[in-house]
Amino acid sequence: MTAPNRPVETQADLSAEIESIETAADHTTPQPLLDYPPYRSSILRHPTKDPRHADPETIELWAPCFGHTDVDPLEADLTIAGSNEPIGERITVSGRVLDGEGRPVRNQLVEIWQANSAGRYIHKHEQHPAPLDPNFTGVGRCITDAEGRYRFQTIKPGPYPWGNHVNAWRPAHIHFSLFGRAFTQRLITQMYFPSDPLFALDPIYQSITSQKDRDALVATYDHDLSVPGFSMGYEWDIVLTGPSRTWTEPEEGDL
Amino acid sequence: MSTFSTNSQSPTPGQTIGPFFGYALPYEGDADLVPPGSAGSIRLHGWVYDGAGNPIPDALLEIWQTDAEGNVPQAEGSLHRDGWTFTGWGRADTDLNGRYTFSTVLPGASAEGTAPFFALTVFARGLLDKLQTRIYLPDHPGNAGDPLLVSLSEDERATLVATADATGLRFDLHLQGDRETTFLTYG
């Protein structure tokens, strides 16, 4: 993708940019910087103006409803899509969805998607020549339970190369999509795995400038979640904040 | 309830949706809040552009709206639509030309004199976190008194109001540039 006559951008170039932004950042927001040039695709795709404040009203104080008519419990198991076992390390990923006050966010749709154990997505534009796994689609859904807990059975995704710069590799991750109780709580994010050597090199992970907030995207290995003779366990909690309508406990329809 | 709980936690940061959501999030009927062509249905459509004016072929848009009478729907069934229940929510990815289309109904005003709108969330490769905004209806009498619209300059306001066309409404999104869409924060 590099234009002729332009120097090839190496990891060293990118890492220097990442470090320079990290040094200058004020580290006060947990959210990623939308204007983050080390992630080259962000250059033309970030708004240049600050968002305008709006008081949430009507539709913004509520979220769409999803429930058992929408999601089959089997969709939480990503290892049963084919006629055989998928290749890779079996994992259980579970955690709680909470609001900013630590209260469980119940009956909420959680959607995930991920690469297979070789670092390959099922996608026609995916160019990475790693094998597809006929027994793994990498897609799952579930509804949080009364404690706000979700649980997926899946395969640990592999890291994969991408075209941001020469020798760019994404840390292994699982994409998560959540709704919450108010439309303003909508969140799409990525869960990472502990001790990944690619963290410091990855512009998407590093677009969050505070270490504490980056850490919030990394799951914890939980031996109690590991299933003997079957799978390794990872625990990861998600905190949704943002304005919501006046809290009542319990919510109508929750019981 | 305590608004200023000492127990409060930082929100989990957002991250880009990336380019490979296409196998996971779009599904049959996702953009059809009502069957296309059914009585009262309109098409809400447009293009999503980057700062160079190029259409973005890998964006995902979600809308959430009141029904035609102004009620907030609270019905399940957005993922397995039965064609009769109005759930108020839809999801559309842009095509190779950067275009999206929803089949829906005009949202109703929740109270006399207020402005109805579609709440809109935008995701894309290259966009590190979601963006949220509103799509207002053209020439709706409630727009004149809407607190957000009146707080904006004429140019900013124009980025939030759809245009009527032969099939319904057109609303283009510009993530950057001269016609950059006004995005919202609700803090």
mmCIF file with all atom_site columns, C-alpha atoms in Angstrom, chain A residues 36 168 184-185:
data_model
loop_
_atom_site.group_PDB
_atom_site.id
_atom_site.type_symbol
_atom_site.label_atom_id
_atom_site.label_alt_id
_atom_site.label_comp_id
_atom_site.label_asym_id
_atom_site.label_entity_id
_atom_site.label_seq_id
_atom_site.pdbx_PDB_ins_code
_atom_site.Cartn_x
_atom_site.Cartn_y
_atom_site.Cartn_z
_atom_site.occupancy
_atom_site.B_iso_or_equiv
_atom_site.pdbx_formal_charge
_atom_site.auth_seq_id
_atom_site.auth_comp_id
_atom_site.auth_asym_id
_atom_site.auth_atom_id
_atom_site.pdbx_PDB_model_num
ATOM 1 C CA . TYR A 1 36  ? -4.562  8.612  16.175 1.00 0.00 ? 36  TYR A CA 1
ATOM 2 C CA . ALA A 1 168 ? 2.311   -5.051 11.623 1.00 0.00 ? 168 ALA A CA 1
ATOM 3 C CA . THR A 1 184 ? -26.021 5.999  24.773 1.00 0.00 ? 184 THR A CA 1
ATOM 4 C CA . GLN A 1 185 ? -24.283 3.012  26.422 1.00 0.00 ? 185 GLN A CA 1
#
